[in-house]
XYZ file of C-alpha atoms in Angstrom:
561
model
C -2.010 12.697 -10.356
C 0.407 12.879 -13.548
C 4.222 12.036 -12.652
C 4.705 15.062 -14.260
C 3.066 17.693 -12.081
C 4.785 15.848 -8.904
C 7.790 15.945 -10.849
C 7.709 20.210 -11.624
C 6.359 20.611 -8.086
C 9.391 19.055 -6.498
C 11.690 20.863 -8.656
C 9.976 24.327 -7.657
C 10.593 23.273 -4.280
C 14.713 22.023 -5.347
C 14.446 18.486 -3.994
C 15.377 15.418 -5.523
C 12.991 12.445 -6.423
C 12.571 8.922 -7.063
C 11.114 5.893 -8.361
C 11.233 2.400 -8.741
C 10.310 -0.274 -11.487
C 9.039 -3.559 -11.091
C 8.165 -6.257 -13.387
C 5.349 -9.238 -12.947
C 6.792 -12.380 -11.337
C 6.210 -15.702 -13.223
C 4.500 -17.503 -10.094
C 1.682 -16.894 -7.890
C 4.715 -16.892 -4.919
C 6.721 -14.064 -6.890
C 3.679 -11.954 -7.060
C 2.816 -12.248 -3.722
C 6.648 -12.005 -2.876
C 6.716 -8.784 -5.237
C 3.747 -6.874 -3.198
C 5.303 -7.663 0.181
C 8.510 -5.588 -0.853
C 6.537 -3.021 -2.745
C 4.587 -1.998 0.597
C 8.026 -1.718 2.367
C 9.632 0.077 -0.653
C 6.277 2.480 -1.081
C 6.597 3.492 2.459
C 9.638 5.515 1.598
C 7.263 7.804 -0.551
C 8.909 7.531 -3.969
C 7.635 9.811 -6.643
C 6.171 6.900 -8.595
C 6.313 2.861 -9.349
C 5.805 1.583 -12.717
C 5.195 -2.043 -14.098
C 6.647 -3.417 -17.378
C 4.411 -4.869 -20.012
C 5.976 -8.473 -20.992
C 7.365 -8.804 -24.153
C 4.807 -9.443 -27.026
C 2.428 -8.518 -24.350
C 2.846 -11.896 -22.717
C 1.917 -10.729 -18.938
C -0.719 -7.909 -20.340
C -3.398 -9.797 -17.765
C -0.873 -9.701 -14.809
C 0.270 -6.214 -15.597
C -3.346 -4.320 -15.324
C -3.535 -6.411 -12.210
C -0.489 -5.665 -10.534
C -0.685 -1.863 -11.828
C -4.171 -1.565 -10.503
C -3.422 -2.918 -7.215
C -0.366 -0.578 -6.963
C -2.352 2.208 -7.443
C -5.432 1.746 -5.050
C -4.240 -1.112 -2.635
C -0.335 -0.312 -2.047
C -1.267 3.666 -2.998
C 1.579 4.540 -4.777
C 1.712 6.680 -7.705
C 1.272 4.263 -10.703
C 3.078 4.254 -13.927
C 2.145 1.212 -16.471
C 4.225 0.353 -19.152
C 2.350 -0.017 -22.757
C 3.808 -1.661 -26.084
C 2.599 -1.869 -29.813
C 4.446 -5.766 -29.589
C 1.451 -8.092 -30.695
C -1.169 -5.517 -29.845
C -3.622 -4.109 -32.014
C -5.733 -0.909 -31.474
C -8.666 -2.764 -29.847
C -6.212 -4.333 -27.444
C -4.393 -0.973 -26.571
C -7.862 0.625 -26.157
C -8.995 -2.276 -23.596
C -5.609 -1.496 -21.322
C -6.177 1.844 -21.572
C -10.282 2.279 -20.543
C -9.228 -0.581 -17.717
C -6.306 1.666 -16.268
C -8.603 4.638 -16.360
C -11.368 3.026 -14.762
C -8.806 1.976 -12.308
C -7.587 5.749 -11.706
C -4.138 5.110 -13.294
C -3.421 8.289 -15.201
C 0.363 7.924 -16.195
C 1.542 5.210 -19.108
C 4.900 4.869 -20.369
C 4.565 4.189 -24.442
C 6.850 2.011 -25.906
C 7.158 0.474 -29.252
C 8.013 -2.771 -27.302
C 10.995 -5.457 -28.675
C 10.390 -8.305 -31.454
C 7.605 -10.906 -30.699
C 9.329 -13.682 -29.037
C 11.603 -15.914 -32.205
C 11.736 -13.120 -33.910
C 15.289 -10.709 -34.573
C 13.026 -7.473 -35.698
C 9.705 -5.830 -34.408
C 6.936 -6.636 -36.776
C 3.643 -4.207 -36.970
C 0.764 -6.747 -35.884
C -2.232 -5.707 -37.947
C -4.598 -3.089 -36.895
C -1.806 -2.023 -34.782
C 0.672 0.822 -34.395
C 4.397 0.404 -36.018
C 6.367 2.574 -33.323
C 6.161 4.214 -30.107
C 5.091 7.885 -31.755
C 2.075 6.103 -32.974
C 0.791 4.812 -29.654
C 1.740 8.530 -28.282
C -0.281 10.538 -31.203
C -3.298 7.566 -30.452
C -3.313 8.070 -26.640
C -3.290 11.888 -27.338
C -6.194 11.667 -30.022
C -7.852 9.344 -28.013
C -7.886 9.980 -25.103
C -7.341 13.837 -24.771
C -4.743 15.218 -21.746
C -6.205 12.698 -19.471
C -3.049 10.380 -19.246
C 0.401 11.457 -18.615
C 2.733 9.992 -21.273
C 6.209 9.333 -20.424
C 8.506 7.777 -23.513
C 11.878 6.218 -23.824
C 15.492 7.730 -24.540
C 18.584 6.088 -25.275
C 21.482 7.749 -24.023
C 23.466 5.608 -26.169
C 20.726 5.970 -29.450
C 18.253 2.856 -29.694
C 19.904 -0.168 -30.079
C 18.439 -0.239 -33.904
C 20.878 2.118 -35.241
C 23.793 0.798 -32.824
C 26.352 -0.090 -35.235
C 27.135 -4.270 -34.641
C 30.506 -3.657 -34.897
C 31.713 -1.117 -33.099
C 28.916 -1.144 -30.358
C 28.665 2.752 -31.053
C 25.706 4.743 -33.082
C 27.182 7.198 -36.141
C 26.724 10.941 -35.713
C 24.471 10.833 -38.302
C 22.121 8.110 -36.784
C 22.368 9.874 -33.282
C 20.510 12.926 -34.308
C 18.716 10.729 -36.217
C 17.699 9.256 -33.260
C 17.062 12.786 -31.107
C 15.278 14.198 -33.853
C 12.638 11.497 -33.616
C 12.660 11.598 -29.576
C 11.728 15.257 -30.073
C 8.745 14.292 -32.127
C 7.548 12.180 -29.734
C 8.011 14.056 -26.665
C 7.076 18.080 -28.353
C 5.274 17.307 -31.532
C 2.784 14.354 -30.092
C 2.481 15.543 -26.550
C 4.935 13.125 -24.161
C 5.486 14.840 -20.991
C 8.310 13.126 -19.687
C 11.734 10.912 -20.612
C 12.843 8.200 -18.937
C 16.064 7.111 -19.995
C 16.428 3.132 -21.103
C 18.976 0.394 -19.491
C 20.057 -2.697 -21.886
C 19.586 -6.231 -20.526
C 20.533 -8.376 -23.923
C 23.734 -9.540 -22.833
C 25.995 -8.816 -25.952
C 24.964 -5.170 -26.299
C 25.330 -4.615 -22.350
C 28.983 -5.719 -22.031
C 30.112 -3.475 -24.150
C 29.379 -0.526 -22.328
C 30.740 -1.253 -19.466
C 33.532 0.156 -18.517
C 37.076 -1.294 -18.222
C 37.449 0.157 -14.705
C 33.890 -1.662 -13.810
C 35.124 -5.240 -14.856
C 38.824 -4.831 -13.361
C 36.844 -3.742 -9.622
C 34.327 -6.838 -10.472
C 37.353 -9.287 -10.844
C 38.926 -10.301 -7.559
C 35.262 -10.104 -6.096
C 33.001 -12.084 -8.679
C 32.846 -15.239 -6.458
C 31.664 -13.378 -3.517
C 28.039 -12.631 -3.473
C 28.159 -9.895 -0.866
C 30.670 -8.148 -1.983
C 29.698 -7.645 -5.613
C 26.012 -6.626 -3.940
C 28.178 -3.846 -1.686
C 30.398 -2.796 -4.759
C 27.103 -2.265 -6.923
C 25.637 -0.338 -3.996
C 29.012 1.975 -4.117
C 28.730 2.253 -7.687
C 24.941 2.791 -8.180
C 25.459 6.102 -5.147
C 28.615 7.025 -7.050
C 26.787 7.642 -10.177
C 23.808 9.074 -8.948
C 25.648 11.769 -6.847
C 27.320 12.609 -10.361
C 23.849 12.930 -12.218
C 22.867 15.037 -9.038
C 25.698 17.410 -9.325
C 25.102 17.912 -12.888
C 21.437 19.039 -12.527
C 19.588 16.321 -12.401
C 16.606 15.765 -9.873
C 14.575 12.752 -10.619
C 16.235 8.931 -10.418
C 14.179 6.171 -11.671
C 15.601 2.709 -10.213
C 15.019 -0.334 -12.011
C 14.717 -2.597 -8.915
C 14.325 -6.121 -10.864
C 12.323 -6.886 -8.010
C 14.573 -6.820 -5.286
C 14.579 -4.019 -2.398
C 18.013 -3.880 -0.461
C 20.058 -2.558 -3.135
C 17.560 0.360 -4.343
C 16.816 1.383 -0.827
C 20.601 1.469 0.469
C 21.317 3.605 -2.858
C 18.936 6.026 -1.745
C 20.210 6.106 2.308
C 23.593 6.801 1.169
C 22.121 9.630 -0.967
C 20.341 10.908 2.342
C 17.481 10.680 0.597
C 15.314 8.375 2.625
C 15.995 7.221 6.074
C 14.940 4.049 7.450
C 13.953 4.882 10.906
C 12.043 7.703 9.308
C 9.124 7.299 7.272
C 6.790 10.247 6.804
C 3.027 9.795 6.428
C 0.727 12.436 4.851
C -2.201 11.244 6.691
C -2.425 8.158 9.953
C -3.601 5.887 7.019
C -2.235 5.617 3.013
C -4.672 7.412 1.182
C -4.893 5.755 -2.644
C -3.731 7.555 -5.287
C -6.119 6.488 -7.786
C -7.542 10.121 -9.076
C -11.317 9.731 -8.354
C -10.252 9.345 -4.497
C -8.332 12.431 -3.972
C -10.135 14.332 -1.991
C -10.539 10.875 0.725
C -8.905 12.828 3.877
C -11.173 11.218 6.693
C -11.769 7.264 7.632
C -13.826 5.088 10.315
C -10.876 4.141 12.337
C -12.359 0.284 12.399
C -10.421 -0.547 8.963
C -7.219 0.727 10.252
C -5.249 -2.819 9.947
C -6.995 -3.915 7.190
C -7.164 -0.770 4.978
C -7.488 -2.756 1.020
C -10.470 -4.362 2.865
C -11.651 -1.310 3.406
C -10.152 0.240 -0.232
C -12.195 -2.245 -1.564
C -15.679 -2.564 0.073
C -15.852 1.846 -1.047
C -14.115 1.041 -4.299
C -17.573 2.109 -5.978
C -18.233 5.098 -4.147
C -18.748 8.806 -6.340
C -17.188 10.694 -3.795
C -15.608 10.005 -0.415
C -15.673 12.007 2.818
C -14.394 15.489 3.062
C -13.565 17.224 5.843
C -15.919 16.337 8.903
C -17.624 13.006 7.252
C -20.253 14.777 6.031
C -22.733 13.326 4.164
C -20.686 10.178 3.680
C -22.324 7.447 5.997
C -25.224 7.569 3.256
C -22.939 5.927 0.745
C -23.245 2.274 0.472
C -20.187 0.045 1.683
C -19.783 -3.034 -0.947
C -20.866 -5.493 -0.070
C -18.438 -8.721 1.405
C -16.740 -10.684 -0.898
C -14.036 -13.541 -0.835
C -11.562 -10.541 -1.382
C -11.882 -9.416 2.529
C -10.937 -12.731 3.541
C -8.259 -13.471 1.267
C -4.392 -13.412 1.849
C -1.242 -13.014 -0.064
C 0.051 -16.681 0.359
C 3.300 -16.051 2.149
C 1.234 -14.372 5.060
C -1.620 -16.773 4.765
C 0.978 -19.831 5.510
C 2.538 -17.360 7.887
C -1.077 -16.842 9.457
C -1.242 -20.498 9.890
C 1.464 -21.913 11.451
C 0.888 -19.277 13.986
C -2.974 -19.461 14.533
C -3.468 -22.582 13.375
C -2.901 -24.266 16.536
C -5.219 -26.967 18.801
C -7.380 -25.153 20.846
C -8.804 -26.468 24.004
C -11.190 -24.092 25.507
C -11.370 -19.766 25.594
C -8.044 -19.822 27.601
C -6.294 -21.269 24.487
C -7.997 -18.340 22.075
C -6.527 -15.827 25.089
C -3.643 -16.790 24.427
C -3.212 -16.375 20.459
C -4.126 -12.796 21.079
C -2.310 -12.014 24.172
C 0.961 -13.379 22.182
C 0.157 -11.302 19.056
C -0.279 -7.834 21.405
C 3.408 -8.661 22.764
C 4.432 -9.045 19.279
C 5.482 -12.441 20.121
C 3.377 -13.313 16.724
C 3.669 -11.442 13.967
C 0.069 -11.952 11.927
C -3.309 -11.800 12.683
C -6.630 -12.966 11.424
C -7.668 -9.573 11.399
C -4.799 -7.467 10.214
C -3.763 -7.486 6.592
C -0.635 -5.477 8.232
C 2.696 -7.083 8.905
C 2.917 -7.306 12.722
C 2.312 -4.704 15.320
C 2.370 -0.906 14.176
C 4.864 0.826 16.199
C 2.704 3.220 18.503
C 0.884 -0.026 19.644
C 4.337 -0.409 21.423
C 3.436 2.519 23.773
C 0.526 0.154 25.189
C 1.260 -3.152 24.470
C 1.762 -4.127 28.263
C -1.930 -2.864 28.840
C -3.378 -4.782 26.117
C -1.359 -7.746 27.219
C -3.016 -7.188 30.150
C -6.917 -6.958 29.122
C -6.235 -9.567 26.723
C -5.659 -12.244 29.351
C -8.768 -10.990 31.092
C -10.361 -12.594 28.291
C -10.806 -9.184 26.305
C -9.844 -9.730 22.941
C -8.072 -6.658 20.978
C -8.013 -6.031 17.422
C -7.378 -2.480 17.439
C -6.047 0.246 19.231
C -4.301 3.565 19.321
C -2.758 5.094 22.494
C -3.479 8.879 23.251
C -1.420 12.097 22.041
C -1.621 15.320 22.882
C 0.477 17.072 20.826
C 2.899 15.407 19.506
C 5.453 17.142 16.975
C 3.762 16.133 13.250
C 7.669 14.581 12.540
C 7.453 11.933 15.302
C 8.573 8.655 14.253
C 6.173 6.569 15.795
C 2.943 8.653 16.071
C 3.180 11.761 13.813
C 1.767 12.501 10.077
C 0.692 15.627 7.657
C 4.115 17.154 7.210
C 6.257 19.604 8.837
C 5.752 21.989 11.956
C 2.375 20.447 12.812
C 1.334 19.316 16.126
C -1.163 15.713 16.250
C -3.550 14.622 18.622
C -5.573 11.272 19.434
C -7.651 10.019 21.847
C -6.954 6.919 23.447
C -9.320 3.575 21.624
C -9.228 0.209 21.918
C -11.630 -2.340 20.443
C -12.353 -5.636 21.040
C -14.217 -8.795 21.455
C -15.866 -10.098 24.876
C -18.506 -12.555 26.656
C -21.807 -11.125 27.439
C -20.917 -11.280 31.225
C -17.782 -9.397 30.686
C -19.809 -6.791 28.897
C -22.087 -6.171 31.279
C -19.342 -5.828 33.908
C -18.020 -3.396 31.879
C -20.880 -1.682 31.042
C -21.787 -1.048 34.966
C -17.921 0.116 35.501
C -18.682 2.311 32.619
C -20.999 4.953 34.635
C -17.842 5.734 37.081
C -16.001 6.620 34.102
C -17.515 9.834 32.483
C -15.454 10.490 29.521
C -15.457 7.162 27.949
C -17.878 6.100 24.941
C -18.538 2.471 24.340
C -20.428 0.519 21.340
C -20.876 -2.750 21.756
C -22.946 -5.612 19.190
C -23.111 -9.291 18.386
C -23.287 -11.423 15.796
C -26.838 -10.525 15.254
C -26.586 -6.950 15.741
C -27.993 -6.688 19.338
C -26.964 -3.116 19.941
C -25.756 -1.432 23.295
C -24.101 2.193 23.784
C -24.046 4.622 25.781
C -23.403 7.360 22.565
C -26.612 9.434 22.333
C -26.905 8.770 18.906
C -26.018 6.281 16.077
C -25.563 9.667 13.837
C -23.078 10.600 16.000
C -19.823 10.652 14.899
C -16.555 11.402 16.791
C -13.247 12.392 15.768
C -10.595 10.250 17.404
C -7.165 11.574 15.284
C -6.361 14.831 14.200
C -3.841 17.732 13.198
C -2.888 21.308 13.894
C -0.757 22.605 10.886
C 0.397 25.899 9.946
C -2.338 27.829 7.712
C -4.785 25.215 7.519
C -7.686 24.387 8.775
C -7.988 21.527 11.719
C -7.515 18.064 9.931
C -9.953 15.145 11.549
C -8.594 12.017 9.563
C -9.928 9.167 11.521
C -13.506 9.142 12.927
C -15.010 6.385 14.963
C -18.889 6.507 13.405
C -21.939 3.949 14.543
C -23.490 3.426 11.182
C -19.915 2.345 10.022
C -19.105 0.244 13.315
C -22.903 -1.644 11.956
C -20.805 -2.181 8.722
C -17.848 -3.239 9.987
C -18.956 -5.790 12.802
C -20.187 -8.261 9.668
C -16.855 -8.460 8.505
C -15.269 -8.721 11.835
C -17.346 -11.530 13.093
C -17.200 -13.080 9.586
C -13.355 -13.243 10.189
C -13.848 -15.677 13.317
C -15.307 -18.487 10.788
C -13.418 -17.698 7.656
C -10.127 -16.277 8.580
C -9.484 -18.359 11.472
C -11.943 -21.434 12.086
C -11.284 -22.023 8.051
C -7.843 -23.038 9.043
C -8.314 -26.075 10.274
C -10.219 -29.040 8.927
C -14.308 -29.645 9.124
C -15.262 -31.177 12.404
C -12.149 -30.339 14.090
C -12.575 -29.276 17.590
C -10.905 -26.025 17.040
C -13.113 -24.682 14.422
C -16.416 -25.741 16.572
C -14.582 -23.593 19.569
C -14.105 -20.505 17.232
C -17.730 -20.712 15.904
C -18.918 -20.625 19.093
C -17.024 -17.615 20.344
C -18.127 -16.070 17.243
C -21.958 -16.360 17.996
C -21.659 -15.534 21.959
C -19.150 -12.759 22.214
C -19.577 -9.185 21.466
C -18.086 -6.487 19.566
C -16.774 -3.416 21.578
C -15.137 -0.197 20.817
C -13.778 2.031 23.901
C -12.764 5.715 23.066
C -11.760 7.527 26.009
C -12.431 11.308 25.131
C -10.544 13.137 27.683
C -7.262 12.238 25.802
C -4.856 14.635 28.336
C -5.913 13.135 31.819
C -7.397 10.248 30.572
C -6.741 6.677 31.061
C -8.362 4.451 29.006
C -7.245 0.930 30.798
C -8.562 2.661 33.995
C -11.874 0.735 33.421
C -10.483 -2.742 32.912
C -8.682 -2.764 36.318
C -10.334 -5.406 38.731
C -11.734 -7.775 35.955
C-alpha cells in the first residue's frame, strides 16, 4: 500500500501517525542487531519504516536487502530511500524492478550528497543531476505504481545556506520552495518528509541557545542527556501536533528506547498494549494483500513460512479455498538459518550434553516454563504471552515425554482488545479452540491414540519421519478452522486453519529441524547429535485440536501417562 493512502485515511479518521527510519549497520552483528529492534519497534504498528541508501550508493546491496526483508519478513510498511549519487539510469532501474518484485511500492527520491572526497554532488554519467529528475523518471517509468515521497528543508537545502550567517536569503528560500513545488505538483511526489542535518558545523548552528545551556550541567551524564532528549523530542512533537500536524517521522539512528518513550508520552502507543489486525503479521508486500487465513503449524516460525509461499499467485481467501493446490517452496538453508545473536543465544541454551530422552525432556520442559528463552523451532523471541495461560499443562505433558512446539489455549469470546489473546480491531469478540502439537515415541502414540476414542471432540494427526500417516480426521481434504472473529458488519473471519495436506508439508521441515537446527550444534560424532538423530527417525509428529472449545479440555487426554 502507498504511505500516502494510509496517511489520508488516518487523517479522515483525525488520528495521528508515525514512522521510523533506519539505516544499514556496517557488520553482520548490527544487521542482525538492527532486525531484532525493528520487530519490537514494528509491533507498535507505525505507519511506515524506511531505509537510507548509503552515500554514493555505498550500501545499495544491503539496502534492497534490508528493505525487502522489512517489507515481507518483519511486515511493516516499507519505504526505501533512492539517490542519483554514483548511480546511473541502469542502476536506478535495477533497484527499482528489484523493490517491485519485492512488493515495495513507496521510494523516497533524493538527489543524494557528494560522492565520498568530494565538497559538491557531481552528475555520474547516464545518470540524473537532481532529485526532480529521478521523480519525473520514476513517474515516466514506471507509471503510478510507486508512491514517491521527496525531501524539504525547513531551513532551505543546505546548498543555498549562506556559510556565514548559517541562514538562507529570502530570495534563495523561495528559490528553494518554488523548486519543492515542482517536484512534489508538477512531477507527481505524493508526500514531504522534512530533512534533519547530521554534518556537524551546519547542525550546531541551529540549535538553540536554550538547548545547549539545559545540555551543560548534564553532558557528562549519559542518562540524563538520553531523559532530557526524550523531554525535548515529546515537547516538540506536542507543538507540531497542536499546530495541525498528524504524521511524525522519527529518525531512530538505530536505536529503540528513545523513539518508543517519545511516542508513550504522546499516548500514542502503549507498551502493554499492542494491537494485532490478524493472530499472525500479515506482510505488507502488495501481491499478498488479500492473505487473511494460515495453517496454524507456521505460527512461531512465520518468515519460514513467508518464505516457502513467497512464489505463490494468490494466497488463501476467506475459507482456504482452493489454496492447498498451490505448491509450498521447497526447503532451503533459509528455514534453518538464524539471525546470529539468537543463533548463539540458541546455543548456549540447547547446546548442552545430552545423556538419554530424559535430557531432551528437559530442554523442552524448561523452554514451556519460559525458563529458556529460544527454541530450535521458533524463530520468535521466547514464549508468546497466551502460552502463559497453559504453560503449567504443557510443563506437565512435556515431562511425560511429549514434546511441544506449539500451542494455543481455548477462547470463547474474548473482547477483540484483549492484551494477551485478542486481534482484528475494535468491538469484536475472538474465539479458538484449544491445540497443541507435538513430538512422541510410537508407544506413547498408540497410548494416546486408544485414550483418544473416550474423548469425542478431539482430532489428532499424527506422522513420522517417513510419512507413516495416522488420524482419526475423515479426510486429508479436510480442513478445520481453529481461530476466528466476530466483528461488527463483517462477515465471520477464520484466520488460522489446521489443514492435512499442509501438516504433510510442514512435518519435513519440522523433523528436518531435529538434525539441522539442533543436532547441527554440536560437533560430528558427538554423542548428542547421534541421540537427536535418533529421536528424529523414531518419534512422531502429532497435532491435538480439541473442538468443543467451551467445555472442552484439551490436557484431559494426557492425564495418567
Amino acid at each position: 500500500m502507498k504511505v500516502i493512502e494510509k496517511i489520508r485515511e488516518a487523517e479522515s479518521g483525525g488520528k495521528v501517525v508515525f514512522s521510523f527510519e533506519f539505516f544499514p549497520p556496517k557488520t553482520e552483528d548490527g544487521v542482525d542487531n538492527l532486525f531484532d529492534r525493528m520487530e519490537r519497534m514494528v509491533a507498535h504498528n507505525p505507519t511506515f519504516c524506511d531505509i537510507t541508501w548509503g552515500a554514493g550508493g555505498s550500501t545499495a546491496d544491503l539496502t534492497l536487502e534490508i528493505a525487502n526483508r522489512m517489507q515481507n519478513m518483519v511486515c511493516v510498511e516499507t519505504m526505501m530511500h533512492l539517490t542519483c549519487t554514483n548511480m546511473p539510469v541502469d542502476k536506478i532501474d535495477h533497484a527499482l524492478h528489484h523493490i517491485k518484485s519485492n512488493g515495495i511500492q513507496n521510494v523516497l527520491a533524493l538527489r543524494g550528497d557528494p560522492p565520498h572526497g568530494q565538497d559538491k554532488f557531481v552528475q555520474v554519467q547516464g545518470g540524473f543531476a537532481c532529485a526532480l529528475d529521478l521523480v519525473n523518471h520514476i513517474r515516466s517509468t514506471y507509471g503510478d505504481y510507486f508512491g514517491i515521497t521527496v525531501a524539504g528543508y525547513p531551513e532551505a537545502h543546505p546548498d543555498v545556506i549562506q556559510s556565514d550567517g548559517g541562514l538562507a536569503t529570502p530570495e534563495a528560500y523561495q528559490s528553494d520552495l518554488a523548486y519543492l513545488k515542482r517536484k512534489v505538483v508538477d512531477a507527481g511526489a505524493d508526500l514531504i518528509v522534512t530533512q534533519l542535518f547530521y554534518d556537524t558545523d551546519i547542525f550546531l548552528k541551529f540549535i538553540p541557545s536554550e538547548i545547549t545551556a539545559a545540555l551543560e550541567p548534564i553532558k557528562d551524564n549519559e542518562e540524563a542527556v538520553r531523559a532530557y532528549g526524550i523531554h525535548l523530542g515529546t515537547e516538540m512533537c506536542r507543538k507540531i501536533i497542536a499546530n495541525g500536524i498528524k504524521t511524525l517521522h522519527l529518525y531512530t539512528l538505530n536505536m529503540e528506547k528513545s523513539a518508543l518513550a517519545i511516542l508513550m508520552n504522546l499516548g500514542l502507543i502503549e507498551e502493554a498494549k499492542i494491537s494485532r489486525s490478524l493472530p499472525w503479521r500479515r506482510p505488507t508486500n502488495v501481491f499478498r494483500v488479500k492473505e487473511d487465513v494460515r495453517p496454524i503449524f507456521w505460527a512461531n516460525r512465520p518468515k519460514s513460512y513467508i518464505s516457502r509461499t513467497i512464489g505463490w499467485e494468490q494466497y488463501p481467501q476467506g475459507r482456504w479455498g482452493d489454496s492447498r493446490n498451490a505448491s509450498y517452496g521447497a526447503l532451503t538453508d533459509y528455514q534453518f538459518m538464524r539471525a546470529r545473536t539468537r543463533g548463539r543465544k540458541l546455543h548456549d541454551e540447547w547446546a548442552v550434553p545430552l545423556k538419554d530422552v530424559e535430557d531432551i525432556h528437559e530442554r523442552f520442559l524448561k523452554y514451556c516454563l519460559g525458563n529458556l528463552r529460544s527454541s530450535p523451532w521458533s524463530e520468535l523471541d521466547g514464549l508468546q504471552p497466551e502460552t502463559q495461560i497453559i504453560n503449567e499443562q504443557l510443563g506437565s505433558i512435556n515431562s511425560k515425554g511429549f514434546l511441544t512446539i506449539n500451542s494455543q489455549p481455548s477462547v470463547n469470546g474474548a473482547k477483540s482488545d484483549s492484551p494477551i489473546v485478542g486481534w482484528g480491531g475494535p468491538d469484536g469478540y475472538v474465539y479458538q479452540k484449544a491445540y497443541v502439537e507435538f513430538f512422541c515415541s510410537k508407544e506413547k502414540l498408540n497410548t494416546l491414540v486408544e485414550k483418544c476414542k473416550s474423548f469425542p471432540f478431539l482430532t489428532y494427526m499424527a506422522v513420522n519421519k517417513e510419512g507413516s500417516w495416522i488420524s482419526n480426521v475423515r479426510s486429508q481434504s479436510d480442513v478445520n478452522a481453529v481461530t476466528w472473529g466476530v466483528f461488527p458488519a463483517k462477515e465471520i473471519i477464520q484466520p488460522t486453519v489446521v489443514d492435512p495436506t499442509s501438516f504433510m508439508v510442514w512435518k519435513d521441515e519440522a523433523f528436518e529441524i531435529w538434525s539441522r537446527g539442533w543436532a547441527q550444534l554440536y560437533p560430528d560424532g558427538d554423542p548428542s547429535r547421534k541421540l537427536l538423530e535418533q529421536v528424529q527417525s523414531s518419534y512422531f509428529l502429532v497435532n491435538l485440536v480439541e473442538n468443543d472449545y467451551v467445555n472442552g479440555d484439551l490436557f484431559a487426554v494426557f492425564r495418567d501417562f
